[in-house]
Amino acid sequence: MIKRLTWRVATVTEIRQETPTARTLVFDVPGWPGHLPGQHVDVKLTADDGYSAQRSYSIANGDDGERVELTVQQVGDGEVSPYLTEVLEVGDQIELRGPVGGWFVWRPHSSPPVLLIGGGSGIVPLMAMIRSRGKSDTPFRLLYSLRDPGQLYYAGELEKVMAGVEVAYLYTRTAPPDAGRAPGRIRAADLVAYGWPPETAPDVFVCGPTGFVEAAADLLTELGHDPAKIKTERFGPTGG
Amino acid sequence: MGIISRAFQGRPRDHDEKLPPGQYLVHDFPVLSAGPTPRVPLDRWEFAIDTPEGEVHRWSWEEFQALPQETPTVDLHCVTKWSKFGTEWKGVSLDVLMEDVESAAEYALAYSYGGYTTNLPLEDLLDGKAWIVHEFDGEELAPAHGGPARLLVPHLYLWKSAKWVKGIRLLNDDWPGFWETAGYHNYGDPWREQRYQGD
Ligand SMILES: Cc1cc2nc3c(=O)[nH]c(=O)nc-3n(C[C@H](O)[C@H](O)[C@H](O)COP(=O)(O)OP(=O)(O)OC[C@H]3O[C@@H](n4cnc5c(N)ncnc54)[C@H](O)[C@@H]3O)c2cc1C
């Protein structure tokens, strides 16, 4: 029997501002079947004349009953993201369906070390993996590329020292004085300094704007990582 | 109609008959793939078609370039909701490549450098509906978009148009490919909005 992905009504129960232009929406979704870290949902907005627009958003939280969290970055002239980041309020309802995607997922029982590489809002599905890690002893390393410290999502949570999870911040424009790395886009030296060596055969997840994912995945294969172990998710056409 | 989203207006509607349900129009060319972009040197590039009866047909890059070329202009529809109109390609029709292939097979599995696969009924590759293309917009096809050559099957969602295509295996039975085993629809008709299994 094929399972149908049905549209479900999702009610906003909580909103957390992550940065001036991004926020996390917490939904209660009755009937939600559960999800794996890395999967996404399709969101559908419907206007009063029946017109509707759909977009994909990664799930930010670990599997947690009927609770689904999304973190949305506002894209300037966008149709859907400005609505989600500015208009939607606690108590409002939208439709979503999922979970979608059985490839870009981390299965908590898998044993090799995990290398997470996120650019901008590409941190979202990677955060779901970190949050799902729980007491597993799989070591994680996260390389998080962001424009400047003001763009950091999940600040309080990432800054708390998590045993077994090492986080490196790669600032592309402006770094804080103690960063220890000149601002700039991700380079091979970053992967050597903060990643896992190819010999340890890590499971690698790369997510973010297309240009970022292309650059990071190319560097990884040049350093000798097995392309078959690199999973990528590309969020959009542009960006840094 | 679904529940109304309070105060959602959306873009001004220019109802476009060429836009399948749930899609929106883009003018750039987004990239979607599941892993790193493979780089395939042309001197090692090869395209093959094989059949369950045991026939194999192969083309080197030079042999492939010497085949009659077509320049289809087609609309693309990606399952991640974007559509792009009027894209211009250059390549070889599958009708040309299949001309000398004798088989009773009814299914096809396209496979790629890098290990990607996607399945479709053989008839969806024939009668002017599919090409192996190597130029986009008058330029050689960039690796991120599937170069040196990709399959182009514009009447299905774009994941069926395998990038970095290496060959097509004809089959008596349907073998689900990469996204098809990961929850996406087996056929993928944008006009019937066949995004996921069960749609
Ligand atoms: C599998 C998947 C998961 C995703 N997960 C997330 C997520 O967790 N959080 C999140 O914020 N977004 C995510 N996205 C991106 C999201 O689906 C939308 O593309 C994004 O919110 C823009 O939609 P929009 O309607 O506001 O803009 P549109 O109306 O679609 O576009 C407006 C303009 O912005 C450009 N544009 C579109 N998307 C982007 C982009 N991503 N970056 C820069 N420019 C863009 C367009 O080319 C256009 O010029 C995901 C995308 C995919 C495919």
Short mmCIF file of C-alpha atoms and ligand atoms in Angstrom, two decimals:
data_model
loop_
_atom_site.label_atom_id
_atom_site.label_comp_id
_atom_site.label_asym_id
_atom_site.label_seq_id
_atom_site.Cartn_x
_atom_site.Cartn_y
_atom_site.Cartn_z
CA MET A 1 0.00 0.00 0.00
CA ILE A 2 1.38 3.39 -0.98
CA LYS A 3 1.12 5.98 1.74
CA ARG A 4 -0.38 9.22 0.51
CA LEU A 5 1.14 12.46 1.70
CA THR A 6 -1.93 14.38 2.74
CA TRP A 7 -2.18 18.11 3.42
CA ARG A 8 -2.59 18.71 7.15
CA VAL A 9 -3.68 21.79 9.02
CA ALA A 10 -0.86 23.21 11.14
CA THR A 11 -1.47 25.75 13.92
CA VAL A 12 1.26 28.14 15.03
CA THR A 13 1.85 27.69 18.76
CA GLU A 14 5.06 29.67 19.24
CA ILE A 15 7.36 32.00 17.31
CA ARG A 16 11.04 32.64 18.04
CA GLN A 17 12.95 35.42 16.32
CA GLU A 18 16.37 33.99 15.33
CA THR A 19 17.80 37.08 13.58
CA PRO A 20 16.19 40.32 12.37
CA THR A 21 15.18 38.51 9.15
CA ALA A 22 14.62 34.90 10.19
CA ARG A 23 12.35 33.22 12.65
CA THR A 24 11.39 29.81 13.90
CA LEU A 25 7.74 28.82 13.66
CA VAL A 26 6.51 26.07 15.96
CA PHE A 27 3.45 24.21 14.68
CA ASP A 28 1.05 21.76 16.19
CA VAL A 29 0.13 19.29 13.43
CA PRO A 30 -2.57 16.80 14.45
CA GLY A 31 -1.91 13.41 12.88
CA TRP A 32 1.77 14.16 12.10
CA PRO A 33 3.40 10.76 11.39
CA GLY A 34 6.89 11.67 12.70
CA HIS A 35 10.04 12.43 10.74
CA LEU A 36 13.77 11.83 10.40
CA PRO A 37 16.30 14.65 10.79
CA GLY A 38 17.01 16.19 7.37
CA GLN A 39 13.54 15.76 5.91
CA HIS A 40 11.40 18.71 4.81
CA VAL A 41 7.76 19.69 4.44
CA ASP A 42 5.86 21.42 1.70
CA VAL A 43 3.97 24.48 2.92
CA LYS A 44 0.88 25.72 1.11
CA LEU A 45 -0.61 29.19 1.52
CA THR A 46 -4.05 29.89 0.07
CA ALA A 47 -5.49 33.35 -0.68
CA ASP A 48 -9.22 34.03 -0.32
CA ASP A 49 -9.76 33.71 -4.08
CA GLY A 50 -8.38 30.15 -4.04
CA TYR A 51 -4.94 31.03 -5.41
CA SER A 52 -2.24 29.07 -3.61
CA ALA A 53 1.56 29.03 -3.42
CA GLN A 54 3.74 26.15 -2.25
CA ARG A 55 7.35 26.07 -1.04
CA SER A 56 9.60 23.54 0.71
CA TYR A 57 11.04 24.08 4.23
CA SER A 58 13.35 21.82 6.19
CA ILE A 59 12.22 20.56 9.55
CA ALA A 60 14.35 22.08 12.32
CA ASN A 61 13.42 19.92 15.28
CA GLY A 62 13.94 16.26 16.06
CA ASP A 63 11.00 13.89 15.96
CA ASP A 64 8.69 15.14 18.72
CA GLY A 65 5.11 13.89 18.48
CA GLU A 66 2.88 16.35 16.61
CA ARG A 67 5.29 19.26 16.95
CA VAL A 68 7.00 20.55 13.80
CA GLU A 69 9.43 23.48 13.80
CA LEU A 70 10.55 25.40 10.72
CA THR A 71 13.06 28.24 10.51
CA VAL A 72 12.43 30.59 7.63
CA GLN A 73 14.80 33.20 6.20
CA GLN A 74 13.13 36.16 4.58
CA VAL A 75 14.02 36.47 0.88
CA GLY A 76 13.57 40.11 -0.17
CA ASP A 77 11.00 40.06 -2.92
CA GLY A 78 9.73 36.57 -2.18
CA GLU A 79 6.13 35.46 -2.27
CA VAL A 80 6.03 33.02 0.65
CA SER A 81 8.96 33.72 3.02
CA PRO A 82 7.96 37.35 3.84
CA TYR A 83 4.52 36.07 4.81
CA LEU A 84 5.99 33.39 7.08
CA THR A 85 8.53 35.76 8.67
CA GLU A 86 6.34 38.85 9.10
CA VAL A 87 2.62 38.16 8.85
CA LEU A 88 1.97 34.79 10.47
CA GLU A 89 1.04 34.97 14.19
CA VAL A 90 0.51 32.52 17.01
CA GLY A 91 -2.89 30.89 16.52
CA ASP A 92 -2.85 31.20 12.70
CA GLN A 93 -3.23 28.11 10.55
CA ILE A 94 -1.52 27.05 7.35
CA GLU A 95 -1.37 23.75 5.46
CA LEU A 96 1.64 21.51 5.19
CA ARG A 97 2.46 17.98 4.11
CA GLY A 98 5.33 15.66 4.71
CA PRO A 99 7.73 14.48 5.80
CA VAL A 100 9.37 14.55 2.35
CA GLY A 101 12.77 13.23 1.29
CA GLY A 102 14.34 9.92 2.27
CA TRP A 103 17.88 10.71 1.14
CA PHE A 104 19.19 13.79 2.93
CA VAL A 105 18.60 12.17 6.33
CA TRP A 106 20.78 11.10 9.19
CA ARG A 107 19.69 7.85 10.80
CA PRO A 108 20.66 8.08 14.47
CA HIS A 109 21.91 4.48 14.63
CA SER A 110 24.53 4.97 11.90
CA SER A 111 28.04 4.88 13.33
CA PRO A 112 30.69 6.81 11.29
CA PRO A 113 31.55 10.35 12.37
CA VAL A 114 29.26 13.01 10.96
CA LEU A 115 30.39 16.18 9.18
CA LEU A 116 27.76 18.89 8.80
CA ILE A 117 28.42 21.86 6.53
CA GLY A 118 25.77 24.56 6.43
CA GLY A 119 25.57 27.96 4.74
CA GLY A 120 23.03 30.51 6.02
CA SER A 121 19.60 28.92 6.41
CA GLY A 122 21.21 25.63 5.33
CA ILE A 123 21.85 25.14 9.05
CA VAL A 124 18.16 24.21 9.53
CA PRO A 125 18.12 20.47 8.62
CA LEU A 126 21.62 20.09 10.15
CA MET A 127 20.25 21.44 13.44
CA ALA A 128 17.57 18.75 13.32
CA MET A 129 20.38 16.19 13.07
CA ILE A 130 22.25 17.74 16.03
CA ARG A 131 19.04 17.83 18.04
CA SER A 132 18.35 14.18 17.20
CA ARG A 133 21.79 13.06 18.25
CA GLY A 134 20.71 12.74 21.87
CA LYS A 135 22.95 10.41 23.78
CA SER A 136 24.34 8.71 20.67
CA ASP A 137 28.14 8.50 20.77
CA THR A 138 28.56 9.39 17.06
CA PRO A 139 30.94 12.39 17.03
CA PHE A 140 29.67 15.42 15.10
CA ARG A 141 31.50 18.36 13.58
CA LEU A 142 29.61 21.35 12.24
CA LEU A 143 31.03 24.00 9.90
CA TYR A 144 28.55 26.86 9.87
CA SER A 145 29.12 29.53 7.24
CA LEU A 146 27.35 32.82 7.92
CA ARG A 147 27.73 36.42 6.83
CA ASP A 148 28.34 37.93 10.27
CA PRO A 149 27.60 37.16 13.93
CA GLY A 150 24.16 38.84 13.63
CA GLN A 151 23.03 36.12 11.22
CA LEU A 152 23.47 33.29 13.70
CA TYR A 153 20.45 30.99 14.17
CA TYR A 154 19.93 28.96 17.35
CA ALA A 155 22.53 31.11 19.14
CA GLY A 156 21.89 30.07 22.72
CA GLU A 157 21.65 26.41 21.84
CA LEU A 158 24.74 26.18 19.61
CA GLU A 159 26.89 28.15 22.03
CA LYS A 160 26.17 25.81 24.89
CA VAL A 161 28.94 23.26 24.86
CA MET A 162 27.50 20.00 23.60
CA ALA A 163 29.66 16.98 24.36
CA GLY A 164 30.54 15.26 21.11
CA VAL A 165 29.56 18.19 18.86
CA GLU A 166 32.29 20.59 17.71
CA VAL A 167 31.15 23.80 16.04
CA ALA A 168 33.27 26.07 13.81
CA TYR A 169 31.85 29.39 12.58
CA LEU A 170 33.01 30.50 9.15
CA TYR A 171 32.14 34.20 8.82
CA THR A 172 32.10 35.35 5.23
CA ARG A 173 31.98 39.16 5.72
CA THR A 174 32.53 40.25 9.31
CA ALA A 175 34.04 38.10 12.02
CA PRO A 176 34.18 38.87 15.74
CA PRO A 177 37.69 39.86 16.95
CA ASP A 178 38.33 36.48 18.59
CA ALA A 179 37.32 34.42 15.54
CA GLY A 180 40.84 33.25 14.70
CA ARG A 181 40.01 33.09 11.00
CA ALA A 182 39.92 35.88 8.44
CA PRO A 183 36.43 36.43 7.00
CA GLY A 184 35.81 34.75 3.68
CA ARG A 185 33.96 32.01 1.90
CA ILE A 186 34.58 28.38 2.80
CA ARG A 187 38.03 27.16 1.71
CA ALA A 188 39.91 23.84 1.68
CA ALA A 189 41.88 24.90 4.78
CA ASP A 190 38.60 25.16 6.75
CA LEU A 191 37.71 21.58 5.91
CA VAL A 192 41.18 20.43 6.93
CA ALA A 193 41.15 22.44 10.18
CA TYR A 194 37.57 21.82 11.32
CA GLY A 195 36.30 18.78 9.38
CA TRP A 196 37.09 15.08 9.53
CA PRO A 197 39.90 13.66 7.40
CA PRO A 198 38.67 11.56 4.45
CA GLU A 199 40.31 8.44 5.97
CA THR A 200 37.71 8.45 8.77
CA ALA A 201 35.01 8.09 6.06
CA PRO A 202 32.51 10.47 7.66
CA ASP A 203 28.89 10.80 6.60
CA VAL A 204 28.81 14.31 5.11
CA PHE A 205 25.76 16.56 4.83
CA VAL A 206 26.04 19.86 2.96
CA CYS A 207 23.15 22.30 2.83
CA GLY A 208 22.59 25.90 1.83
CA PRO A 209 22.31 28.15 -1.21
CA THR A 210 23.32 26.46 -4.47
CA GLY A 211 26.64 28.31 -4.88
CA PHE A 212 27.70 27.41 -1.36
CA VAL A 213 26.80 23.74 -1.77
CA GLU A 214 28.60 23.48 -5.11
CA ALA A 215 31.75 25.07 -3.65
CA ALA A 216 31.79 22.95 -0.49
CA ALA A 217 31.05 19.68 -2.29
CA ASP A 218 33.79 20.36 -4.87
CA LEU A 219 36.33 21.06 -2.10
CA LEU A 220 35.34 17.86 -0.30
CA THR A 221 35.81 15.67 -3.37
CA GLU A 222 39.15 17.38 -4.15
CA LEU A 223 40.31 16.57 -0.62
CA GLY A 224 39.52 12.92 -1.28
CA HIS A 225 36.12 12.41 0.33
CA ASP A 226 34.09 9.71 -1.39
CA PRO A 227 31.35 11.47 -3.44
CA ALA A 228 28.98 8.63 -2.50
CA LYS A 229 29.21 9.72 1.15
CA ILE A 230 28.40 13.37 0.49
CA LYS A 231 24.70 14.23 0.62
CA THR A 232 23.63 17.66 -0.49
CA GLU A 233 20.51 19.79 -0.26
CA ARG A 234 20.34 22.97 -2.33
CA PHE A 235 17.91 25.60 -1.08
CA GLY A 236 17.81 28.17 -3.77
CA PRO A 237 19.24 29.77 -6.83
CA THR A 238 21.46 32.46 -5.34
CA GLY A 239 23.05 33.74 -2.17
CA GLY A 240 26.30 33.40 -0.28
CA MET B 1 -9.68 24.53 -1.79
CA GLY B 2 -7.59 24.40 1.38
CA ILE B 3 -7.93 26.57 4.45
CA ILE B 4 -7.47 30.27 3.79
CA SER B 5 -4.22 31.78 5.09
CA ARG B 6 -5.18 35.00 6.88
CA ALA B 7 -4.08 38.08 4.94
CA PHE B 8 -2.13 36.08 2.35
CA GLN B 9 -2.34 37.68 -1.06
CA GLY B 10 0.42 36.13 -3.08
CA ARG B 11 1.77 37.51 -6.30
CA PRO B 12 -0.52 39.18 -8.79
CA ARG B 13 -2.00 36.29 -10.79
CA ASP B 14 -1.22 36.25 -14.42
CA HIS B 15 -3.02 33.02 -15.07
CA ASP B 16 -0.74 31.15 -17.38
CA GLU B 17 -1.96 28.09 -19.21
CA LYS B 18 1.61 26.88 -19.55
CA LEU B 19 2.13 26.65 -15.78
CA PRO B 20 1.22 23.28 -14.21
CA PRO B 21 -0.62 23.30 -10.84
CA GLY B 22 1.46 24.29 -7.80
CA GLN B 23 4.34 25.65 -9.92
CA TYR B 24 5.70 29.19 -10.12
CA LEU B 25 7.80 30.80 -12.79
CA VAL B 26 11.51 31.57 -12.42
CA HIS B 27 13.86 33.33 -14.82
CA ASP B 28 17.16 32.02 -13.49
CA PHE B 29 18.09 28.33 -13.57
CA PRO B 30 18.15 26.73 -10.10
CA VAL B 31 20.25 23.62 -9.49
CA LEU B 32 19.05 20.50 -7.76
CA SER B 33 21.05 17.34 -7.23
CA ALA B 34 21.57 14.89 -4.39
CA GLY B 35 25.37 14.99 -4.17
CA PRO B 36 28.51 16.65 -5.49
CA THR B 37 28.73 17.50 -9.18
CA PRO B 38 30.71 14.78 -11.04
CA ARG B 39 33.34 15.93 -13.56
CA VAL B 40 33.48 13.70 -16.63
CA PRO B 41 36.39 14.18 -19.06
CA LEU B 42 35.21 13.99 -22.67
CA ASP B 43 37.88 11.47 -23.73
CA ARG B 44 36.44 9.05 -21.20
CA TRP B 45 32.79 9.91 -21.81
CA GLU B 46 30.61 7.23 -23.29
CA PHE B 47 26.90 6.79 -23.72
CA ALA B 48 25.34 3.32 -23.98
CA ILE B 49 21.96 1.72 -24.49
CA ASP B 50 21.51 -1.91 -23.56
CA THR B 51 18.59 -4.32 -23.77
CA PRO B 52 17.35 -7.33 -21.82
CA GLU B 53 18.00 -9.36 -24.97
CA GLY B 54 21.72 -8.60 -24.54
CA GLU B 55 22.32 -5.97 -27.21
CA VAL B 56 24.62 -3.07 -26.31
CA HIS B 57 25.00 0.11 -28.36
CA ARG B 58 27.77 2.56 -27.48
CA TRP B 59 28.80 6.03 -28.57
CA SER B 60 32.01 7.91 -27.84
CA TRP B 61 31.82 11.71 -27.57
CA GLU B 62 32.92 12.09 -31.24
CA GLU B 63 30.42 9.50 -32.47
CA PHE B 64 27.66 11.15 -30.45
CA GLN B 65 28.52 14.60 -31.83
CA ALA B 66 28.40 13.22 -35.40
CA LEU B 67 24.76 12.17 -35.04
CA PRO B 68 21.97 14.42 -36.39
CA GLN B 69 21.42 17.23 -33.87
CA GLU B 70 18.16 18.94 -32.89
CA THR B 71 17.56 22.20 -31.03
CA PRO B 72 14.44 21.75 -28.89
CA THR B 73 12.95 24.74 -27.03
CA VAL B 74 11.01 23.44 -24.04
CA ASP B 75 9.46 24.37 -20.68
CA LEU B 76 10.96 22.79 -17.56
CA HIS B 77 9.07 21.87 -14.39
CA CYS B 78 10.96 20.97 -11.21
CA VAL B 79 9.26 19.13 -8.36
CA THR B 80 10.62 21.79 -5.96
CA LYS B 81 7.93 24.06 -7.52
CA TRP B 82 9.79 26.19 -10.04
CA SER B 83 9.13 26.18 -13.77
CA LYS B 84 11.20 27.81 -16.45
CA PHE B 85 9.79 28.55 -19.89
CA GLY B 86 11.43 28.49 -23.31
CA THR B 87 14.76 26.85 -22.50
CA GLU B 88 16.92 26.19 -25.57
CA TRP B 89 18.93 23.00 -25.90
CA LYS B 90 20.97 21.15 -28.49
CA GLY B 91 21.34 17.41 -28.64
CA VAL B 92 20.33 14.10 -30.17
CA SER B 93 16.79 12.78 -30.14
CA LEU B 94 16.34 9.41 -28.43
CA ASP B 95 14.54 8.35 -31.63
CA VAL B 96 17.89 8.60 -33.43
CA LEU B 97 19.75 6.72 -30.69
CA MET B 98 17.09 4.00 -30.55
CA GLU B 99 16.88 3.58 -34.33
CA ASP B 100 18.90 0.35 -34.47
CA VAL B 101 17.89 -0.94 -31.05
CA GLU B 102 15.69 -4.05 -31.23
CA SER B 103 13.92 -4.98 -28.02
CA ALA B 104 10.60 -5.98 -26.53
CA ALA B 105 11.39 -3.99 -23.36
CA GLU B 106 8.75 -1.60 -22.04
CA TYR B 107 10.71 0.23 -19.33
CA ALA B 108 13.88 2.24 -19.17
CA LEU B 109 16.33 3.11 -16.39
CA ALA B 110 18.60 6.06 -17.07
CA TYR B 111 21.86 5.96 -15.12
CA SER B 112 24.52 8.58 -14.63
CA TYR B 113 28.16 9.25 -13.89
CA GLY B 114 28.06 9.64 -10.10
CA GLY B 115 25.53 6.84 -9.64
CA TYR B 116 22.18 8.60 -10.08
CA THR B 117 19.30 6.61 -11.61
CA THR B 118 15.74 7.35 -12.72
CA ASN B 119 13.10 5.14 -14.32
CA LEU B 120 10.45 5.81 -16.91
CA PRO B 121 8.32 3.91 -19.39
CA LEU B 122 10.21 3.43 -22.66
CA GLU B 123 7.43 5.11 -24.64
CA ASP B 124 8.12 8.37 -22.76
CA LEU B 125 11.55 8.45 -24.40
CA LEU B 126 10.27 8.02 -27.96
CA ASP B 127 8.40 9.99 -30.64
CA GLY B 128 10.19 13.29 -30.19
CA LYS B 129 9.67 13.48 -26.44
CA ALA B 130 13.26 13.05 -25.21
CA TRP B 131 16.84 14.00 -26.07
CA ILE B 132 20.41 13.59 -24.86
CA VAL B 133 21.48 17.24 -24.78
CA HIS B 134 24.95 18.80 -24.50
CA GLU B 135 24.30 22.52 -25.06
CA PHE B 136 22.10 24.94 -23.13
CA ASP B 137 21.40 28.47 -24.35
CA GLY B 138 24.04 28.19 -27.08
CA GLU B 139 26.82 27.19 -24.66
CA GLU B 140 28.23 23.81 -23.74
CA LEU B 141 26.28 22.38 -20.83
CA ALA B 142 27.80 23.35 -17.45
CA PRO B 143 28.62 20.48 -15.06
CA ALA B 144 26.18 21.81 -12.41
CA HIS B 145 23.36 21.48 -14.95
CA GLY B 146 24.40 17.99 -16.01
CA GLY B 147 27.24 18.48 -18.50
CA PRO B 148 28.84 17.08 -20.56
CA ALA B 149 25.41 15.62 -21.44
CA ARG B 150 22.09 15.00 -19.75
CA LEU B 151 18.81 13.38 -20.57
CA LEU B 152 16.01 15.85 -21.32
CA VAL B 153 12.42 14.63 -20.88
CA PRO B 154 10.56 17.92 -20.46
CA HIS B 155 7.04 16.51 -20.16
CA LEU B 156 7.95 14.93 -16.79
CA TYR B 157 9.30 16.60 -13.61
CA LEU B 158 12.94 17.49 -14.08
CA TRP B 159 14.39 14.77 -11.84
CA LYS B 160 13.55 12.37 -14.71
CA SER B 161 15.97 14.32 -16.94
CA ALA B 162 19.05 12.59 -15.51
CA LYS B 163 22.12 14.83 -15.35
CA TRP B 164 25.58 13.44 -16.36
CA VAL B 165 23.80 10.62 -18.17
CA LYS B 166 25.92 7.58 -18.93
CA GLY B 167 23.41 5.23 -20.39
CA ILE B 168 19.91 3.87 -20.67
CA ARG B 169 19.12 0.33 -19.70
CA LEU B 170 15.99 -1.10 -21.29
CA LEU B 171 14.08 -3.45 -19.02
CA ASN B 172 11.14 -5.84 -19.09
CA ASP B 173 10.17 -4.75 -15.58
CA ASP B 174 10.01 -1.33 -13.99
CA TRP B 175 12.96 -0.64 -11.63
CA PRO B 176 12.41 2.43 -9.46
CA GLY B 177 15.36 4.84 -9.54
CA PHE B 178 16.96 7.11 -6.96
CA TRP B 179 14.19 9.58 -6.04
CA GLU B 180 11.51 7.04 -6.93
CA THR B 181 12.74 4.80 -4.09
CA ALA B 182 12.99 7.85 -1.77
CA GLY B 183 9.26 8.64 -1.80
CA TYR B 184 8.86 10.55 -5.05
CA HIS B 185 6.25 9.58 -7.62
CA ASN B 186 7.08 6.75 -9.97
CA TYR B 187 5.93 8.62 -13.11
CA GLY B 188 6.10 12.35 -12.25
CA ASP B 189 3.61 14.10 -14.55
CA PRO B 190 3.61 17.83 -13.59
CA TRP B 191 0.13 18.36 -15.08
CA ARG B 192 -1.32 15.76 -12.70
CA GLU B 193 0.91 17.08 -9.90
CA GLN B 194 2.48 13.65 -9.34
CA ARG B 195 5.13 14.82 -6.89
CA TYR B 196 5.15 12.12 -4.26
CA GLN B 197 4.10 8.47 -4.07
CA GLY B 198 0.32 8.25 -3.97
CA ASP B 199 -0.30 11.67 -5.59
C1 LIG C 1 14.31 21.02 0.05
C2 LIG C 1 14.28 22.50 0.38
C3 LIG C 1 14.35 22.91 1.72
C4 LIG C 1 14.31 24.26 2.05
N1 LIG C 1 14.40 24.62 3.37
C5 LIG C 1 14.40 25.92 3.72
C6 LIG C 1 14.51 26.33 5.10
O1 LIG C 1 14.62 25.49 6.03
N2 LIG C 1 14.49 27.65 5.40
C7 LIG C 1 14.38 28.61 4.41
O2 LIG C 1 14.34 29.81 4.74
N3 LIG C 1 14.27 28.27 3.10
C8 LIG C 1 14.26 26.94 2.73
N4 LIG C 1 14.15 26.59 1.39
C9 LIG C 1 13.91 27.65 0.39
C10 LIG C 1 12.40 27.93 0.29
O3 LIG C 1 11.74 26.79 -0.26
C11 LIG C 1 12.03 29.11 -0.63
O4 LIG C 1 12.70 28.96 -1.86
C12 LIG C 1 12.40 30.46 -0.04
O5 LIG C 1 11.74 30.65 1.22
C13 LIG C 1 12.01 31.59 -1.00
O6 LIG C 1 10.62 31.54 -1.27
P1 LIG C 1 9.78 32.86 -1.56
O7 LIG C 1 8.42 32.48 -1.97
O8 LIG C 1 9.89 33.83 -0.41
O9 LIG C 1 10.58 33.54 -2.76
P2 LIG C 1 10.24 33.38 -4.36
O10 LIG C 1 8.94 34.13 -4.55
O11 LIG C 1 10.26 31.96 -4.64
O12 LIG C 1 11.44 34.09 -4.96
C14 LIG C 1 11.68 35.50 -4.87
C15 LIG C 1 13.05 35.87 -5.40
O13 LIG C 1 14.05 35.31 -4.56
C16 LIG C 1 14.88 34.44 -5.27
N5 LIG C 1 15.04 33.29 -4.37
C17 LIG C 1 14.20 32.24 -4.22
N6 LIG C 1 14.66 31.38 -3.30
C18 LIG C 1 15.79 31.91 -2.85
C19 LIG C 1 16.73 31.49 -1.86
N7 LIG C 1 16.59 30.33 -1.18
N8 LIG C 1 17.82 32.27 -1.64
C20 LIG C 1 17.98 33.43 -2.34
N9 LIG C 1 17.12 33.87 -3.27
C21 LIG C 1 16.06 33.13 -3.53
C22 LIG C 1 14.15 34.08 -6.51
O14 LIG C 1 15.03 33.79 -7.56
C23 LIG C 1 13.35 35.33 -6.76
O15 LIG C 1 14.13 36.29 -7.42
C24 LIG C 1 14.19 25.24 1.03
C25 LIG C 1 14.13 24.84 -0.30
C26 LIG C 1 14.18 23.49 -0.64
C27 LIG C 1 14.13 23.10 -2.10
#
